Amino acid sequence: MSKMVQYKGSENYIVSDELRNSVNIAIALGKPLLIKGEPGTGKTMLAESIAHALDKQLIVWNIKSTTKAQDGLYVYDTVQRLYDSQFGDHDVANIKQYIKLGKLGEAFTADEQVVLLIDEIDKADLEFPNDLLWELDQMSFYIPETKETITAKTRPIVIITSNAEKELPDAFLRRCIFHYIAFPEPEEMERIVRVHHPDLEDKLLHQAMDTFYMLRSVPHIQKKPSTSELIDWLQALVVGGVKPSRIKKDLPFLGVLLKKNEDLDTLLTQLYNKTQGRIGQRATGFR
Amino acid sequence: MFTHFYYHLKHFGVPVSFSEWQTLMDALDAGMAGSSLTGFYYLCRAVLVKTEAHYDRFDLAFASYFGDVETPEGLPEKIWEWLDKELPPIEVTEEMRRNHQQLDLDEMKRMLEERLREQTEEHHGGNRWVGTGGTSPFGHSGYHPGGIRIGGDGRNQSAVKVAGMRRFQEFRTDETLGVRQFQVALRKLRQFTTRMDGTKDELDLDATVDKTCQNAGRLELVWDRPRENAIKVLLLMDAGGSMTPHSRLCNQLFTAVNKSNHFKDMQIFYFHNCIYDWLYHTPTCYQDDYTDTEYVLRTFSPDYRVMIIGDASMASYELLREGGVIDWGLYNDRPGIDWLTRIRRRFEYSVWLNPIPKKYWDWTDGAFTIRAIREVFPMEELTVDGLERAIKILMNKQSTGSALSMVQ
């Protein structure tokens, strides 16, 4: 562990201390880093930032519902081989030329250490992560067709993101370092917003942010507004020429923040209850 | 030296495995905690905790284990600092102020001070942390408007306090959650069923092409089992008046079940407080729109997974006496408990989901009937965790109680 690579963040990506710690722990231990978090908290961006900061190549493996673990290792193009055998163009006895490495295989055979992003692993079948246990542990796999073992020359830095659509198996989790990206605190959010709207009035921004975090704290909201919705909303407020003082009272363009009818109803009920002065009596029995 | 901490974590319900513990030891040997408690906290959490749902338990365990590392006198001081720094920016209107004079800041500080003093005395250096629950005005995720929110940027604070803030409380899976989470849980009803036995009678096209090509063109057919879900679900929902406070929760489950189109068959019936001779087709329980319970018992095959959603709280005569049915103009020859037992006997894969949190089962109004029904059905609370346990029950037969012998 003497030549430890340290990730310190990059200029276009705001990273919290906790997250930076987790990244460095994962790099030092040579284990995959599993990242979870609400949409819009920059999970995918993290891998790009690491690759950029450490000046390494980024290999992205986008997972879809049909992706199989095998796809990441290699594909044996049997159909091509059949064609070739019929037309006699190639020497079909050499199976090696029909073995096409997948993203994982690519990362293993790279000459220098790379950053491998396995994006949205929860999209795939439930068994998918289990099928990768050995490969991610040992960083090697065997190709029976050519009797060849592919072993990583340098252990890639593996970043895995998940949206928690499916539970990941325990055996898989045990081999990962885990980090949950918490929703940005107001100060951090302000910095993020400033990147998108550099010349926003302070007053407008603060009023809007207060309202935004107030909405997020309303109990029983099913889809909490996220960063991107806040940014859209600010845009709408600017274009609509809404006075900052009206934001909290009128809640203009609420549809930009709350996308579900149920959530709008919930909010209205809660607001109604508040004005009736029955705050303390809200159903606390569930908590 | 930390071995006790390992058991401590387990005791708090953080499922730490030995291999993860080894990883932590390796990391410590490599000096990755940076010889600070905060560094150690983040290292432990990253290596040992694998879901944000357990962050809160981890924080609790960490705080109670390492709580004494810090001088106890120093702590309230710092909480005072937070208080001054972290006042909620929400403006309070005159009207609200009038309604909530107890939310005055000085008053709150005084109350908090008292609370802290009490907690230290009671728990002797254990969990004296503010922010333990959602109902107190002190804490981070409480919904006490204008209350004091404790917690915030964790940057320059020591680990014990970070842990003490319990920022991740809202991710506990024993909380009641939304439709989406229920859906995710319900998918598990499928997980167990795709690998079923059966004849291999479906042509696997991809494998056939592969095999044939590997044979250099000589055709070889590959057969596979059809992957279909054999799960059939029967949902019985209480639509009685006492369920009204829980309607939101039940709606969420109902929506989730409805959207889960992966079941082979799904039937929904409603009942009023308890099940008797009639199962209604609509939640309003119109007395002329029903199916005989007897008919359901006879025609639905025993492999239906039966989920009963109800608060199981009713007057004892509704459950135990003939004619106990609450609806005017109806009469039942068999007591409700009889019907429930017959349902349980017919459907061995069945579970009762109760929207009342489990901790209240022993002393809520319906404690007596809840206890009686638990003798018949395995009961779980209607939360994501509870639903997951319920699904496990639905996948494995589970025998319950002596009540099965109560009928005839």
Short mmCIF file of N, CA and C in Angstrom, two decimals, chain B residues 241-333:
data_model
loop_
_atom_site.label_atom_id
_atom_site.label_comp_id
_atom_site.label_asym_id
_atom_site.label_seq_id
_atom_site.Cartn_x
_atom_site.Cartn_y
_atom_site.Cartn_z
N GLY B 241 -64.46 0.90 8.97
CA GLY B 241 -64.22 2.27 9.41
C GLY B 241 -62.91 2.46 10.14
N SER B 242 -62.51 1.45 10.92
CA SER B 242 -61.29 1.62 11.69
C SER B 242 -60.05 1.61 10.81
N MET B 243 -60.24 1.29 9.52
CA MET B 243 -59.10 1.27 8.61
C MET B 243 -58.85 2.65 8.01
N THR B 244 -59.81 3.55 8.16
CA THR B 244 -59.69 4.84 7.50
C THR B 244 -58.36 5.55 7.79
N PRO B 245 -57.89 5.57 9.04
CA PRO B 245 -56.61 6.25 9.26
C PRO B 245 -55.47 5.62 8.47
N HIS B 246 -55.63 4.37 8.09
CA HIS B 246 -54.54 3.67 7.41
C HIS B 246 -54.75 3.64 5.90
N SER B 247 -55.78 4.36 5.42
CA SER B 247 -56.16 4.17 4.02
C SER B 247 -55.02 4.52 3.08
N ARG B 248 -54.25 5.53 3.44
CA ARG B 248 -53.16 5.93 2.56
C ARG B 248 -52.16 4.79 2.36
N LEU B 249 -51.80 4.20 3.49
CA LEU B 249 -50.84 3.10 3.47
C LEU B 249 -51.39 1.93 2.67
N CYS B 250 -52.66 1.60 2.92
CA CYS B 250 -53.26 0.48 2.22
C CYS B 250 -53.36 0.77 0.73
N ASN B 251 -53.68 2.03 0.42
CA ASN B 251 -53.71 2.41 -0.99
C ASN B 251 -52.38 2.15 -1.66
N GLN B 252 -51.33 2.49 -0.95
CA GLN B 252 -50.00 2.31 -1.53
C GLN B 252 -49.74 0.84 -1.82
N LEU B 253 -50.08 0.01 -0.87
CA LEU B 253 -49.86 -1.42 -1.08
C LEU B 253 -50.74 -1.90 -2.23
N PHE B 254 -51.99 -1.45 -2.21
CA PHE B 254 -52.94 -1.86 -3.23
C PHE B 254 -52.43 -1.49 -4.63
N THR B 255 -51.97 -0.24 -4.76
CA THR B 255 -51.44 0.21 -6.04
C THR B 255 -50.25 -0.64 -6.45
N ALA B 256 -49.38 -0.90 -5.49
CA ALA B 256 -48.19 -1.67 -5.79
C ALA B 256 -48.56 -3.07 -6.28
N VAL B 257 -49.51 -3.70 -5.58
CA VAL B 257 -49.91 -5.05 -5.97
C VAL B 257 -50.55 -5.01 -7.36
N ASN B 258 -51.37 -3.99 -7.57
CA ASN B 258 -52.05 -3.87 -8.85
C ASN B 258 -51.08 -3.67 -10.00
N LYS B 259 -50.03 -2.92 -9.74
CA LYS B 259 -49.06 -2.65 -10.80
C LYS B 259 -48.15 -3.85 -11.04
N SER B 260 -48.08 -4.72 -10.06
CA SER B 260 -47.23 -5.90 -10.22
C SER B 260 -47.96 -6.88 -11.12
N ASN B 261 -47.75 -6.73 -12.41
CA ASN B 261 -48.51 -7.56 -13.34
C ASN B 261 -47.83 -8.89 -13.61
N HIS B 262 -46.91 -9.28 -12.73
CA HIS B 262 -46.20 -10.51 -13.02
C HIS B 262 -46.84 -11.73 -12.37
N PHE B 263 -47.96 -11.52 -11.71
CA PHE B 263 -48.62 -12.69 -11.12
C PHE B 263 -49.47 -13.39 -12.17
N LYS B 264 -49.60 -14.68 -12.01
CA LYS B 264 -50.41 -15.42 -12.95
C LYS B 264 -51.88 -15.04 -12.78
N ASP B 265 -52.26 -14.82 -11.55
CA ASP B 265 -53.64 -14.43 -11.31
C ASP B 265 -53.67 -13.60 -10.02
N MET B 266 -54.54 -12.61 -10.02
CA MET B 266 -54.68 -11.83 -8.81
C MET B 266 -56.15 -11.50 -8.58
N GLN B 267 -56.65 -11.82 -7.41
CA GLN B 267 -58.05 -11.55 -7.07
C GLN B 267 -58.09 -10.70 -5.82
N ILE B 268 -58.99 -9.74 -5.82
CA ILE B 268 -59.11 -8.87 -4.65
C ILE B 268 -60.54 -8.91 -4.12
N PHE B 269 -60.69 -9.11 -2.83
CA PHE B 269 -62.00 -9.03 -2.19
C PHE B 269 -61.89 -8.12 -0.97
N TYR B 270 -63.03 -7.63 -0.54
CA TYR B 270 -63.05 -6.74 0.61
C TYR B 270 -63.94 -7.32 1.70
N PHE B 271 -63.66 -6.91 2.91
CA PHE B 271 -64.54 -7.32 4.01
C PHE B 271 -64.64 -6.17 5.00
N HIS B 272 -65.61 -6.30 5.86
CA HIS B 272 -65.87 -5.24 6.82
C HIS B 272 -65.52 -5.75 8.22
N ASN B 273 -64.37 -5.30 8.73
CA ASN B 273 -63.87 -5.68 10.05
C ASN B 273 -63.41 -7.13 10.15
N CYS B 274 -64.31 -8.07 9.82
CA CYS B 274 -63.92 -9.47 9.92
C CYS B 274 -64.56 -10.23 8.75
N ILE B 275 -64.01 -11.38 8.43
CA ILE B 275 -64.55 -12.13 7.31
C ILE B 275 -65.64 -13.09 7.79
N TYR B 276 -66.82 -13.02 7.15
CA TYR B 276 -67.89 -13.97 7.46
C TYR B 276 -68.27 -14.70 6.17
N ASP B 277 -69.55 -14.84 5.91
CA ASP B 277 -70.00 -15.64 4.78
C ASP B 277 -69.81 -14.95 3.43
N TRP B 278 -69.51 -13.65 3.46
CA TRP B 278 -69.52 -12.89 2.22
C TRP B 278 -68.20 -12.16 2.02
N LEU B 279 -67.71 -12.20 0.77
CA LEU B 279 -66.55 -11.38 0.41
C LEU B 279 -67.00 -10.40 -0.67
N TYR B 280 -66.84 -9.12 -0.39
CA TYR B 280 -67.40 -8.10 -1.27
C TYR B 280 -66.46 -7.77 -2.41
N HIS B 281 -67.07 -7.26 -3.48
CA HIS B 281 -66.29 -6.94 -4.68
C HIS B 281 -65.75 -5.52 -4.67
N THR B 282 -66.35 -4.66 -3.88
CA THR B 282 -65.89 -3.28 -3.84
C THR B 282 -65.62 -2.87 -2.40
N PRO B 283 -64.77 -1.86 -2.23
CA PRO B 283 -64.44 -1.43 -0.86
C PRO B 283 -65.66 -0.89 -0.10
N THR B 284 -66.71 -0.49 -0.81
CA THR B 284 -67.87 0.02 -0.09
C THR B 284 -68.69 -1.10 0.53
N CYS B 285 -68.39 -2.36 0.16
CA CYS B 285 -69.06 -3.53 0.74
C CYS B 285 -70.59 -3.45 0.57
N TYR B 286 -71.08 -3.17 -0.64
CA TYR B 286 -72.53 -3.22 -0.87
C TYR B 286 -73.03 -4.62 -0.59
N GLN B 287 -74.18 -4.69 0.07
CA GLN B 287 -74.60 -6.00 0.55
C GLN B 287 -75.14 -6.91 -0.55
N ASP B 288 -75.28 -6.38 -1.78
CA ASP B 288 -75.75 -7.27 -2.85
C ASP B 288 -74.66 -7.52 -3.89
N ASP B 289 -73.44 -7.16 -3.60
CA ASP B 289 -72.38 -7.33 -4.57
C ASP B 289 -71.24 -8.12 -3.92
N TYR B 290 -71.44 -9.42 -3.85
CA TYR B 290 -70.46 -10.22 -3.11
C TYR B 290 -70.30 -11.62 -3.72
N THR B 291 -69.27 -12.31 -3.25
CA THR B 291 -69.06 -13.71 -3.56
C THR B 291 -69.11 -14.46 -2.24
N ASP B 292 -69.69 -15.65 -2.25
CA ASP B 292 -69.73 -16.42 -1.01
C ASP B 292 -68.33 -16.84 -0.61
N THR B 293 -67.99 -16.66 0.63
CA THR B 293 -66.69 -17.10 1.11
C THR B 293 -66.53 -18.61 0.90
N GLU B 294 -67.63 -19.31 1.10
CA GLU B 294 -67.66 -20.75 0.89
C GLU B 294 -67.19 -21.11 -0.53
N TYR B 295 -67.69 -20.32 -1.49
CA TYR B 295 -67.34 -20.56 -2.89
C TYR B 295 -65.84 -20.36 -3.11
N VAL B 296 -65.31 -19.29 -2.54
CA VAL B 296 -63.88 -19.01 -2.67
C VAL B 296 -63.08 -20.15 -2.06
N LEU B 297 -63.52 -20.61 -0.90
CA LEU B 297 -62.81 -21.69 -0.22
C LEU B 297 -62.80 -22.96 -1.06
N ARG B 298 -63.90 -23.19 -1.78
CA ARG B 298 -63.99 -24.43 -2.55
C ARG B 298 -63.25 -24.35 -3.88
N THR B 299 -63.33 -23.18 -4.54
CA THR B 299 -62.84 -23.12 -5.93
C THR B 299 -61.41 -22.61 -6.06
N PHE B 300 -60.95 -21.83 -5.13
CA PHE B 300 -59.58 -21.34 -5.27
C PHE B 300 -58.62 -22.42 -4.79
N SER B 301 -57.62 -22.73 -5.63
CA SER B 301 -56.72 -23.81 -5.28
C SER B 301 -55.83 -23.40 -4.11
N PRO B 302 -55.36 -24.39 -3.35
CA PRO B 302 -54.62 -24.07 -2.12
C PRO B 302 -53.28 -23.38 -2.38
N ASP B 303 -52.85 -23.34 -3.63
CA ASP B 303 -51.56 -22.70 -3.84
C ASP B 303 -51.70 -21.18 -4.05
N TYR B 304 -52.88 -20.65 -3.91
CA TYR B 304 -53.03 -19.20 -3.92
C TYR B 304 -52.30 -18.61 -2.71
N ARG B 305 -51.57 -17.54 -2.95
CA ARG B 305 -50.94 -16.83 -1.85
C ARG B 305 -51.95 -15.82 -1.31
N VAL B 306 -52.30 -15.95 -0.07
CA VAL B 306 -53.36 -15.10 0.48
C VAL B 306 -52.75 -14.03 1.39
N MET B 307 -53.04 -12.79 1.04
CA MET B 307 -52.62 -11.68 1.89
C MET B 307 -53.87 -11.01 2.44
N ILE B 308 -53.99 -10.97 3.74
CA ILE B 308 -55.12 -10.28 4.34
C ILE B 308 -54.59 -8.98 4.94
N ILE B 309 -55.21 -7.88 4.53
CA ILE B 309 -54.78 -6.60 5.06
C ILE B 309 -55.89 -6.06 5.95
N GLY B 310 -55.58 -5.89 7.20
CA GLY B 310 -56.59 -5.40 8.11
C GLY B 310 -55.97 -5.05 9.44
N ASP B 311 -56.67 -4.24 10.22
CA ASP B 311 -56.10 -3.87 11.51
C ASP B 311 -56.39 -4.90 12.59
N ALA B 312 -57.20 -5.89 12.24
CA ALA B 312 -57.50 -6.99 13.16
C ALA B 312 -58.06 -6.48 14.49
N SER B 313 -58.52 -5.25 14.47
CA SER B 313 -59.04 -4.68 15.71
C SER B 313 -60.55 -4.56 15.61
N MET B 314 -61.25 -5.23 16.46
CA MET B 314 -62.71 -5.19 16.45
C MET B 314 -63.20 -5.57 17.84
N ALA B 315 -64.50 -5.47 18.00
CA ALA B 315 -65.05 -5.90 19.28
C ALA B 315 -64.92 -7.42 19.36
N SER B 316 -64.73 -7.94 20.54
CA SER B 316 -64.47 -9.37 20.65
C SER B 316 -65.65 -10.20 20.14
N TYR B 317 -66.89 -9.66 20.30
CA TYR B 317 -68.04 -10.45 19.83
C TYR B 317 -68.07 -10.53 18.31
N GLU B 318 -67.51 -9.51 17.63
CA GLU B 318 -67.47 -9.56 16.17
C GLU B 318 -66.65 -10.75 15.69
N LEU B 319 -65.68 -11.11 16.49
CA LEU B 319 -64.79 -12.18 16.09
C LEU B 319 -65.28 -13.53 16.59
N LEU B 320 -65.89 -13.55 17.78
CA LEU B 320 -66.07 -14.83 18.45
C LEU B 320 -67.52 -15.34 18.50
N ARG B 321 -68.50 -14.48 18.19
CA ARG B 321 -69.87 -14.93 18.40
C ARG B 321 -70.63 -15.08 17.10
N GLU B 322 -71.57 -16.00 17.08
CA GLU B 322 -72.49 -16.07 15.95
C GLU B 322 -73.31 -14.80 15.95
N GLY B 323 -73.59 -14.31 14.78
CA GLY B 323 -74.37 -13.08 14.70
C GLY B 323 -73.58 -11.86 15.11
N GLY B 324 -72.28 -12.00 15.17
CA GLY B 324 -71.46 -10.89 15.62
C GLY B 324 -71.19 -9.85 14.55
N VAL B 325 -71.63 -10.13 13.35
CA VAL B 325 -71.33 -9.23 12.25
C VAL B 325 -71.87 -7.83 12.53
N ILE B 326 -71.08 -6.84 12.19
CA ILE B 326 -71.40 -5.47 12.58
C ILE B 326 -72.48 -4.87 11.70
N ASP B 327 -72.63 -5.39 10.46
CA ASP B 327 -73.57 -4.77 9.54
C ASP B 327 -75.01 -5.08 9.94
N TRP B 328 -75.81 -4.07 9.92
CA TRP B 328 -77.21 -4.19 10.25
C TRP B 328 -77.89 -5.06 9.22
N GLY B 329 -78.71 -6.01 9.64
CA GLY B 329 -79.48 -6.81 8.70
C GLY B 329 -78.76 -8.05 8.22
N LEU B 330 -77.58 -8.31 8.71
CA LEU B 330 -76.89 -9.54 8.35
C LEU B 330 -76.77 -10.41 9.59
N TYR B 331 -76.65 -11.70 9.35
CA TYR B 331 -76.46 -12.61 10.47
C TYR B 331 -75.49 -13.70 10.05
N ASN B 332 -74.53 -13.99 10.90
CA ASN B 332 -73.59 -15.07 10.56
C ASN B 332 -73.76 -16.24 11.51
N ASP B 333 -73.86 -17.44 10.91
CA ASP B 333 -74.04 -18.64 11.72
C ASP B 333 -72.74 -19.09 12.36
#
